Short mmCIF file of C-alpha atoms in Angstrom, two decimals:
data_model
loop_
_atom_site.label_atom_id
_atom_site.label_comp_id
_atom_site.label_asym_id
_atom_site.label_seq_id
_atom_site.Cartn_x
_atom_site.Cartn_y
_atom_site.Cartn_z
CA MET A 99 -87.84 -7.74 -8.07
CA GLN A 100 -87.36 -5.14 -4.92
CA ALA A 101 -85.05 -6.77 -2.53
CA LYS A 102 -85.54 -6.83 1.05
CA ILE A 103 -83.46 -6.54 4.08
CA LEU A 104 -83.37 -7.17 7.59
CA VAL A 105 -81.36 -4.52 9.26
CA VAL A 106 -80.10 -5.74 12.99
CA ASP A 107 -78.44 -3.49 15.50
CA ASP A 108 -79.09 -2.27 19.11
CA GLU A 109 -77.86 1.39 18.36
CA PRO A 110 -80.86 3.37 17.29
CA ASN A 111 -78.58 6.27 15.66
CA ILE A 112 -77.18 3.19 13.14
CA LEU A 113 -80.30 1.32 12.64
CA ASP A 114 -81.92 4.35 11.68
CA VAL A 115 -79.10 5.63 9.22
CA VAL A 116 -78.42 2.08 7.66
CA ALA A 117 -82.37 1.25 6.80
CA THR A 118 -82.96 5.34 5.58
CA VAL A 119 -79.76 4.65 3.26
CA LEU A 120 -81.13 0.98 1.77
CA GLU A 121 -84.81 2.43 1.59
CA PHE A 122 -83.58 5.42 -0.30
CA HIS A 123 -81.57 2.88 -3.04
CA GLY A 124 -84.83 1.10 -3.28
CA PHE A 125 -84.88 -1.87 -0.75
CA ASP A 126 -87.59 -3.42 1.37
CA VAL A 127 -86.19 -2.83 4.42
CA ARG A 128 -87.36 -4.14 8.18
CA THR A 129 -85.21 -3.57 11.33
CA ALA A 130 -84.31 -5.31 14.87
CA ALA A 131 -82.67 -4.78 17.81
CA THR A 132 -82.02 -7.85 19.28
CA ALA A 133 -81.02 -11.15 18.52
CA ALA A 134 -84.51 -12.29 19.26
CA GLU A 135 -86.23 -9.63 17.12
CA ALA A 136 -84.21 -10.57 14.25
CA HIS A 137 -85.25 -14.28 14.33
CA THR A 138 -88.85 -12.79 14.63
CA ALA A 139 -88.34 -10.91 12.04
CA ALA A 140 -86.57 -13.06 10.13
CA HIS A 141 -89.10 -15.58 9.73
CA ALA A 142 -92.67 -12.88 9.64
CA PHE A 143 -90.22 -11.05 6.63
CA GLY A 144 -88.41 -13.58 4.80
CA PRO A 145 -85.57 -11.27 4.09
CA ASP A 146 -83.20 -11.72 0.79
CA LEU A 147 -80.17 -10.31 3.04
CA VAL A 148 -79.14 -9.72 6.61
CA VAL A 149 -77.07 -6.58 8.19
CA LEU A 150 -75.86 -8.31 11.11
CA ASP A 151 -74.19 -6.44 14.11
CA VAL A 152 -71.98 -9.00 16.01
CA MET A 153 -72.28 -7.37 19.24
CA LEU A 154 -76.14 -7.47 20.29
CA PRO A 155 -77.61 -7.10 23.70
CA ASP A 156 -79.47 -11.00 24.44
CA GLY A 157 -76.36 -12.88 22.22
CA ASP A 158 -74.13 -12.50 19.27
CA GLY A 159 -74.39 -11.86 15.49
CA PHE A 160 -72.38 -15.10 14.87
CA ASP A 161 -75.12 -17.31 16.62
CA VAL A 162 -77.76 -15.44 14.69
CA CYS A 163 -76.34 -16.02 11.72
CA ARG A 164 -75.69 -19.80 12.23
CA ALA A 165 -79.42 -20.21 13.21
CA LEU A 166 -80.64 -18.63 9.95
CA ARG A 167 -77.93 -20.22 7.37
CA ARG A 168 -79.54 -24.04 9.15
CA SER A 169 -83.11 -22.70 8.02
CA ARG A 170 -82.03 -20.38 5.01
CA PRO A 171 -78.63 -21.50 3.12
CA ASP A 172 -79.20 -18.61 0.47
CA LEU A 173 -79.49 -16.11 2.76
CA GLY A 174 -77.38 -13.33 2.34
CA ILE A 175 -75.72 -11.86 5.45
CA VAL A 176 -73.45 -8.70 5.75
CA PHE A 177 -71.73 -8.14 9.25
CA LEU A 178 -71.73 -4.78 10.51
CA THR A 179 -69.22 -4.38 13.86
CA ALA A 180 -67.03 -2.05 15.71
CA LYS A 181 -64.67 -4.96 15.85
CA ASP A 182 -61.88 -4.82 13.04
CA ALA A 183 -59.54 -7.28 14.42
CA HIS A 184 -58.84 -9.76 11.79
CA SER A 185 -59.87 -12.95 13.73
CA GLU A 186 -62.97 -11.12 14.15
CA ARG A 187 -63.21 -11.17 9.91
CA ILE A 188 -62.26 -14.35 10.22
CA ALA A 189 -64.69 -15.83 12.30
CA GLY A 190 -67.57 -13.81 10.50
CA LEU A 191 -66.93 -15.30 7.43
CA THR A 192 -66.45 -18.49 9.25
CA TYR A 193 -69.64 -18.82 10.77
CA GLY A 194 -71.13 -18.12 7.55
CA GLY A 195 -70.82 -14.62 6.69
CA ASP A 196 -71.01 -13.21 2.88
CA ASP A 197 -69.20 -9.93 3.58
CA TYR A 198 -68.24 -7.69 6.50
CA VAL A 199 -67.99 -4.35 7.09
CA THR A 200 -66.48 -2.10 10.12
CA LYS A 201 -67.92 0.91 12.26
CA PRO A 202 -67.41 3.53 11.52
CA PHE A 203 -68.61 2.97 7.32
CA ASN A 204 -68.86 4.52 4.30
CA THR A 205 -72.41 4.27 3.31
CA ASP A 206 -71.99 4.30 -0.26
CA GLU A 207 -69.44 1.47 0.71
CA LEU A 208 -71.99 -0.84 2.63
CA VAL A 209 -74.59 -0.20 -0.13
CA ALA A 210 -71.96 -1.52 -2.79
CA ARG A 211 -71.24 -4.35 -0.36
CA VAL A 212 -74.85 -5.38 -0.18
CA ARG A 213 -75.27 -5.00 -4.02
CA ALA A 214 -72.49 -7.79 -4.95
CA VAL A 215 -74.05 -10.03 -1.92
CA LEU A 216 -77.04 -9.59 -3.63
CA ARG A 217 -75.67 -10.34 -7.34
CA ARG A 218 -74.43 -13.71 -5.84
CA THR A 219 -76.97 -14.74 -4.17
CA ARG A 220 -79.95 -13.73 -6.16
CA PRO A 221 -78.92 -14.52 -9.19
CA GLY A 222 -82.62 -14.96 -11.02
CA ASN A 223 -83.42 -11.80 -9.61
CA GLY A 224 -80.83 -9.30 -10.03
CA PRO A 225 -80.30 -7.68 -13.46
CA GLU A 226 -77.81 -9.69 -14.92
CA ALA A 227 -78.59 -13.42 -16.14
CA ALA A 228 -76.04 -16.00 -16.85
CA ASP A 229 -76.96 -15.72 -20.85
CA GLY A 230 -74.92 -12.12 -20.42
CA ILE A 231 -78.06 -10.42 -20.86
CA LEU A 232 -78.89 -7.56 -18.29
CA ARG A 233 -82.47 -7.04 -18.10
CA PHE A 234 -84.60 -3.64 -16.29
CA ALA A 235 -88.29 -3.40 -16.84
CA ASP A 236 -88.62 -3.97 -20.72
CA VAL A 237 -85.26 -3.00 -21.56
CA GLU A 238 -82.51 -5.50 -22.28
CA LEU A 239 -78.89 -5.09 -22.89
CA ASP A 240 -76.81 -8.03 -24.55
CA GLU A 241 -73.49 -7.60 -23.01
CA ARG A 242 -71.92 -9.89 -25.76
CA ALA A 243 -73.68 -8.77 -28.78
CA CYS A 244 -73.71 -4.98 -27.85
CA VAL A 245 -77.08 -4.41 -28.59
CA VAL A 246 -80.36 -2.89 -26.80
CA ARG A 247 -84.06 -3.50 -26.75
CA ARG A 248 -86.73 -1.92 -25.43
CA ALA A 249 -90.22 -3.99 -25.29
CA GLY A 250 -88.73 -5.80 -27.88
CA ASN A 251 -87.73 -2.64 -30.12
CA PRO A 252 -83.71 -2.40 -31.20
CA VAL A 253 -82.33 1.22 -29.50
CA PRO A 254 -79.20 2.39 -31.25
CA LEU A 255 -76.90 3.26 -28.79
CA SER A 256 -73.14 5.03 -29.17
CA ARG A 257 -70.35 2.90 -27.21
CA THR A 258 -70.69 5.59 -24.38
CA GLU A 259 -74.42 5.47 -24.32
CA PHE A 260 -74.12 1.60 -24.17
CA ASP A 261 -71.92 1.55 -21.70
CA LEU A 262 -73.73 4.25 -19.52
CA LEU A 263 -77.11 2.09 -19.37
CA ARG A 264 -74.96 -1.01 -18.77
CA TYR A 265 -74.13 1.03 -15.22
CA LEU A 266 -76.63 2.30 -14.83
CA MET A 267 -78.74 -1.52 -15.26
CA LEU A 268 -76.12 -2.85 -12.76
CA ASN A 269 -76.79 -0.44 -10.10
CA SER A 270 -80.40 -0.54 -10.96
CA GLY A 271 -82.08 1.33 -7.67
CA ARG A 272 -79.21 2.66 -6.74
CA VAL A 273 -78.33 6.70 -7.14
CA LEU A 274 -74.98 7.41 -8.96
CA SER A 275 -73.43 10.61 -8.98
CA ARG A 276 -71.94 12.58 -11.34
CA PRO A 277 -68.26 11.50 -10.21
CA GLN A 278 -68.86 8.17 -9.94
CA ILE A 279 -70.64 7.67 -13.45
CA ILE A 280 -67.31 9.54 -14.93
CA ASP A 281 -65.30 7.11 -13.35
CA GLU A 282 -66.95 4.13 -14.11
CA VAL A 283 -67.92 4.90 -17.89
CA TRP A 284 -65.25 7.43 -18.70
CA SER A 285 -62.09 6.94 -16.75
CA ASP A 286 -60.08 7.58 -13.78
CA GLY A 287 -57.93 10.07 -15.83
CA TYR A 288 -61.05 12.18 -17.63
CA ALA A 289 -60.35 15.94 -17.13
CA GLY A 290 -63.84 17.42 -18.66
CA ALA A 291 -66.14 18.74 -17.33
CA SER A 292 -68.90 16.84 -15.23
CA ASN A 293 -71.83 18.05 -16.97
CA ILE A 294 -71.20 15.13 -19.46
CA VAL A 295 -72.99 13.07 -17.78
CA ASP A 296 -76.24 15.33 -18.13
CA THR A 297 -75.59 15.36 -21.54
CA TYR A 298 -75.37 11.24 -22.25
CA VAL A 299 -78.42 11.31 -20.16
CA GLY A 300 -80.38 13.03 -21.69
CA TYR A 301 -79.11 10.82 -25.06
CA LEU A 302 -80.17 7.57 -23.55
CA ARG A 303 -83.77 9.31 -22.35
CA ARG A 304 -84.59 10.56 -25.65
CA LYS A 305 -83.38 7.22 -27.33
CA LEU A 306 -85.44 4.85 -24.73
CA GLY A 307 -88.15 7.01 -24.64
CA VAL A 308 -89.48 6.60 -28.17
CA HIS A 309 -90.61 3.18 -27.13
CA GLY A 310 -91.70 3.68 -23.59
CA PRO A 311 -92.03 6.15 -20.14
CA ASN A 312 -88.59 7.62 -18.53
CA LEU A 313 -86.61 5.18 -16.38
CA ILE A 314 -83.96 7.43 -15.72
CA VAL A 315 -84.49 9.72 -12.48
CA THR A 316 -82.92 12.45 -11.59
CA GLN A 317 -82.22 12.91 -7.56
CA ARG A 318 -81.61 16.63 -7.38
CA GLY A 319 -78.07 17.26 -5.73
CA PHE A 320 -77.36 13.35 -5.72
CA GLY A 321 -77.11 12.16 -9.26
CA TYR A 322 -78.99 9.93 -11.58
CA ALA A 323 -80.66 6.32 -10.65
CA LEU A 324 -82.43 3.86 -12.74
CA ARG A 325 -86.27 3.44 -11.10
CA GLU A 326 -89.47 2.67 -12.93
CA GLY A 327 -92.72 4.56 -12.36
CA ASP A 328 -91.60 8.01 -12.27
CA PRO A 329 -92.94 10.69 -14.44
CA GLU A 330 -89.70 12.68 -14.90
#
């Protein structure tokens, strides 16, 4: 299920960048530029997480956070602000924030933090279940038994193929670059060619494709992502 994210920031450029990046990674995004708009949008949209600027023209994000927390204790909140003081970080977490990202920020880091918070606040809707089984579409990956099934059919994988699929499933919807995949699936010290990722993606596509349509999307110039409904 697509996670819904509300982005609140009074700087149009920041608002546009954050919304575009999150939409690119598969999230359903709405935006607001003021505290008043944030309250209205939160009520109408029902987000799973709010990316919230601290300094707003009609109030501050801490008050917005506190109000949202009263009605939605399970709501994920990531503060986004230019303030980098230690006291501000503590205040953000004290008021009920789950994480804190400072401007200027790296968009990959922001997406990673959003995903990490969603995994904690939406455990039943994420790919990872309490039983140790990752699920995406009709694919199940049992981390304990090291077994993969698609549509109930076993899919025999090598250890590297298994690790690659696991990484894609943990980051479903997110575009992962070849260097990111190599660092996670192979090792930081890997010195071979980066096209090894393409080779193993090909292996996975063929093996998973025996029992259904392709799920691994190539984002030209960026990398790969696990998504449904792509014809590739």
